[in-house]
Amino acid sequence: MSTASPDLHEALHRLLAERWTCRQFLPEPVPRTTIEQVLTLAQRTPSWCNTQPWHVIVTEGAATDRMRKQLLEHLQNNPGQPDFPFPAQYTGVYQERRRECGKQLYTSLGIERGDHQGAGRQMLRNFELFDAPHVAIITTEADLGVYGAIDCGLYLNSFLLAAQSLGLAAAPQAALAGYSGFLRDHFGLPDTRRVVAGVSFGYPDTAHPANGFRTTRATPDTAVTWHST
């Protein structure tokens, strides 16, 4: 017996289709009750053997400003060192998609090809949290290895969709995880925790040009191989 729900399908379709990465936020803080709604929804994320390995640090008010300031100071003299290796390289279609996204962003901001200073300034916006009033740092337990990180990736997606459903915008950021040592020291995390990703979030500045484009998606046939016999 089919249990399909057209309303639920349409709601999920809208959330996935309309979610986008915000790169400029308004300064207004999000009420704690709204953030708690996001966290409650994200907590429903499935995980291997229901281990729920994620732990999330959420900043607000002066704590966000303090982290932003100290992170910017830290990265001036310290190289990044993520807990999980970043991609070794981008080739083929993966490089094409990455370039498309970068071109869309730089075009929207008027950064011309070869403008390394402009590109560098925009890169630093990651560590300024795009002026967001809040950031979430998602960590996993070291002993759970790569699958703990995968579960946290599922949690990250749930967090993003929950935020979208409540009228918030967010920017998932591997760039923040690139400075996992700083984050561990700054927030007093134990050595057993591994930083998976950060998420800057708040209310979007929809008038800002950095928020004026949307990335594309490949069709399912490019990502699926069927075997029927």
Coordinates of C-alpha atoms in Angstrom, one line a residue:
M1 CA 0.0 0.0 0.0
S2 CA 1.4 3.4 -1.0
T3 CA 2.0 5.9 1.8
A4 CA 3.2 8.6 -0.6
S5 CA 2.3 12.1 0.5
P6 CA 2.2 14.7 -2.3
D7 CA 2.3 17.5 0.2
L8 CA 5.4 16.2 2.0
H9 CA 7.1 15.6 -1.4
E10 CA 6.3 19.2 -2.5
A11 CA 7.5 20.6 0.8
L12 CA 10.8 18.8 0.6
H13 CA 11.2 19.7 -3.1
R14 CA 10.7 23.4 -2.2
L15 CA 13.2 23.3 0.6
L16 CA 15.9 21.6 -1.5
A17 CA 15.2 23.8 -4.6
E18 CA 15.1 27.1 -2.7
R19 CA 18.0 26.5 -0.3
W20 CA 21.1 28.5 -1.2
T21 CA 24.4 29.5 0.4
C22 CA 24.2 33.0 1.9
R23 CA 27.3 35.1 1.7
Q24 CA 26.1 38.3 3.4
F25 CA 23.9 38.4 6.5
L26 CA 22.0 41.1 8.3
P27 CA 23.2 42.0 11.8
E28 CA 19.9 41.1 13.5
P29 CA 20.3 38.1 15.9
V30 CA 18.0 35.1 15.6
P31 CA 15.9 34.5 18.7
R32 CA 17.2 31.6 20.8
T33 CA 13.8 29.9 20.5
T34 CA 14.1 29.8 16.7
I35 CA 17.6 28.4 16.8
E36 CA 16.4 25.7 19.2
Q37 CA 13.7 24.8 16.6
V38 CA 16.5 24.3 14.0
L39 CA 18.5 22.1 16.4
T40 CA 15.4 20.1 17.4
L41 CA 14.7 19.3 13.7
A42 CA 18.3 18.5 12.9
Q43 CA 18.5 16.1 15.9
R44 CA 16.2 13.8 14.0
T45 CA 19.1 13.0 11.5
P46 CA 19.7 9.3 11.0
S47 CA 23.1 7.9 12.0
W48 CA 25.0 4.6 12.0
C49 CA 23.5 2.5 14.8
N50 CA 21.8 5.6 16.1
T51 CA 25.2 6.8 17.5
Q52 CA 24.3 10.5 16.9
P53 CA 28.0 11.5 16.9
W54 CA 27.5 15.2 16.3
H55 CA 28.0 17.9 18.9
V56 CA 27.3 21.5 17.9
I57 CA 28.7 24.7 19.3
V58 CA 26.4 27.6 18.6
T59 CA 27.6 31.2 19.2
E60 CA 25.5 34.3 19.7
G61 CA 26.1 38.0 20.6
A62 CA 29.6 38.9 21.8
A63 CA 30.7 35.3 21.5
T64 CA 30.3 35.4 17.7
D65 CA 32.2 38.7 17.5
R66 CA 35.0 37.4 19.7
M67 CA 35.5 34.2 17.6
R68 CA 35.4 36.2 14.4
K69 CA 38.1 38.7 15.6
Q70 CA 40.4 36.0 17.1
L71 CA 40.1 33.7 14.1
L72 CA 41.1 36.5 11.7
E73 CA 44.1 37.3 13.9
H74 CA 45.0 33.6 14.1
L75 CA 45.1 32.9 10.4
Q76 CA 47.4 35.8 9.7
N77 CA 50.3 33.8 11.2
N78 CA 49.2 30.2 11.3
P79 CA 48.5 27.8 8.4
G80 CA 45.3 25.9 8.2
Q81 CA 45.3 22.2 9.4
P82 CA 41.9 20.5 9.1
D83 CA 41.1 17.3 11.0
F84 CA 39.9 15.7 7.8
P85 CA 41.9 16.1 4.6
F86 CA 40.6 18.6 2.1
P87 CA 40.3 17.4 -1.6
A88 CA 43.7 16.6 -3.1
Q89 CA 42.6 18.2 -6.4
Y90 CA 39.6 19.0 -8.6
T91 CA 39.6 17.5 -12.1
G92 CA 37.2 17.0 -15.0
V93 CA 33.5 17.8 -14.3
Y94 CA 34.3 18.5 -10.6
Q95 CA 36.7 21.3 -11.6
E96 CA 34.1 22.6 -14.1
R97 CA 31.4 22.9 -11.5
R98 CA 33.8 24.5 -9.0
R99 CA 34.8 27.1 -11.6
E100 CA 31.2 27.8 -12.5
C101 CA 30.4 28.6 -8.9
G102 CA 33.4 30.8 -8.4
K103 CA 32.7 32.7 -11.7
Q104 CA 29.1 33.3 -10.6
L105 CA 30.3 34.7 -7.3
Y106 CA 33.0 36.9 -8.7
T107 CA 30.8 38.2 -11.5
S108 CA 28.1 39.2 -9.0
L109 CA 30.7 41.1 -7.0
G110 CA 32.4 42.7 -10.0
I111 CA 35.7 40.8 -9.3
E112 CA 37.4 40.4 -12.7
R113 CA 39.4 37.4 -13.8
G114 CA 43.0 37.8 -12.6
D115 CA 42.1 40.2 -9.7
H116 CA 43.9 38.2 -7.1
Q117 CA 43.5 40.9 -4.4
G118 CA 39.7 41.0 -4.9
A119 CA 39.5 37.2 -4.8
G120 CA 41.7 37.2 -1.7
R121 CA 39.4 39.7 0.0
Q122 CA 36.4 37.6 -0.8
M123 CA 38.1 34.5 0.5
L124 CA 38.6 36.3 3.9
R125 CA 34.9 36.9 4.1
N126 CA 34.6 33.2 5.1
F127 CA 36.5 33.9 8.3
E128 CA 34.5 37.1 8.9
L129 CA 31.5 34.7 8.8
F130 CA 30.0 36.9 6.1
D131 CA 28.9 39.2 9.0
A132 CA 26.6 36.5 10.4
P133 CA 25.4 36.9 14.0
H134 CA 25.7 33.2 14.7
V135 CA 28.0 30.3 13.8
A136 CA 27.6 26.6 14.4
I137 CA 30.6 24.4 14.7
I138 CA 29.8 20.7 14.1
T139 CA 32.2 18.1 15.6
T140 CA 32.4 14.3 15.7
E141 CA 34.1 11.8 18.0
A142 CA 37.5 10.8 16.7
D143 CA 37.0 7.0 17.4
L144 CA 34.1 6.9 15.0
G145 CA 36.3 7.8 12.1
V146 CA 35.1 8.7 8.7
Y147 CA 31.6 7.3 9.3
G148 CA 31.1 9.6 12.2
A149 CA 32.0 12.5 9.9
I150 CA 29.5 11.1 7.3
D151 CA 26.8 11.1 9.9
C152 CA 27.7 14.7 10.7
G153 CA 27.4 15.5 7.0
L154 CA 23.8 14.3 7.2
Y155 CA 23.3 16.4 10.3
L156 CA 24.6 19.4 8.4
N157 CA 22.1 18.9 5.6
S158 CA 19.3 18.6 8.1
F159 CA 20.5 21.8 9.8
L160 CA 20.5 23.7 6.5
L161 CA 17.0 22.5 5.5
A162 CA 15.6 23.2 9.0
A163 CA 17.0 26.8 8.9
Q164 CA 15.5 27.3 5.4
S165 CA 12.1 26.1 6.6
L166 CA 12.2 28.8 9.4
G167 CA 13.1 31.7 7.1
L168 CA 16.8 31.7 7.9
A169 CA 19.8 31.6 5.6
A170 CA 23.1 29.7 6.1
A171 CA 26.5 29.2 4.7
P172 CA 28.1 25.7 5.2
Q173 CA 31.8 26.3 5.5
A174 CA 34.7 23.8 5.2
A175 CA 37.0 26.8 5.4
L176 CA 36.3 27.1 9.2
A177 CA 37.1 23.4 9.7
G178 CA 40.5 24.2 8.1
Y179 CA 41.4 25.8 11.4
S180 CA 40.3 23.0 13.7
G181 CA 43.2 23.5 16.1
F182 CA 42.1 27.1 16.7
L183 CA 38.5 26.0 17.2
R184 CA 39.5 23.3 19.6
D185 CA 41.5 25.8 21.7
H186 CA 39.0 28.6 21.4
F187 CA 36.0 26.5 22.6
G188 CA 37.9 24.2 24.9
L189 CA 37.1 21.1 22.9
P190 CA 38.7 17.8 24.1
D191 CA 41.3 16.2 21.8
T192 CA 38.8 13.4 21.1
R193 CA 36.6 15.7 19.1
R194 CA 37.2 16.3 15.3
V195 CA 35.8 19.4 13.6
V196 CA 33.7 18.5 10.5
A197 CA 32.3 21.9 9.3
G198 CA 31.1 25.3 10.4
V199 CA 27.8 27.0 9.5
S200 CA 27.4 30.8 9.6
F201 CA 23.7 31.6 9.8
G202 CA 21.2 34.3 10.4
Y203 CA 18.8 36.5 8.3
P204 CA 20.0 37.1 4.7
D205 CA 20.8 40.5 3.2
T206 CA 18.9 39.8 0.0
A207 CA 20.0 43.1 -1.5
H208 CA 23.7 42.3 -1.4
P209 CA 25.2 41.2 -4.8
A210 CA 26.9 38.2 -3.2
N211 CA 23.5 36.7 -2.7
G212 CA 22.3 37.5 -6.2
F213 CA 23.1 34.2 -8.0
R214 CA 22.1 30.5 -7.6
T215 CA 24.2 27.5 -8.5
T216 CA 23.0 24.8 -10.9
R217 CA 22.6 21.1 -10.4
A218 CA 23.4 18.2 -12.8
T219 CA 20.5 16.0 -13.9
P220 CA 20.1 12.6 -12.1
D221 CA 21.2 10.6 -15.1
T222 CA 24.7 12.0 -14.7
A223 CA 24.9 10.5 -11.2
V224 CA 23.1 7.2 -11.5
T225 CA 23.8 3.9 -13.2
W226 CA 20.9 1.5 -13.5
H227 CA 21.3 -2.3 -13.5
S228 CA 18.1 -4.2 -14.3
T229 CA 19.2 -7.7 -15.3

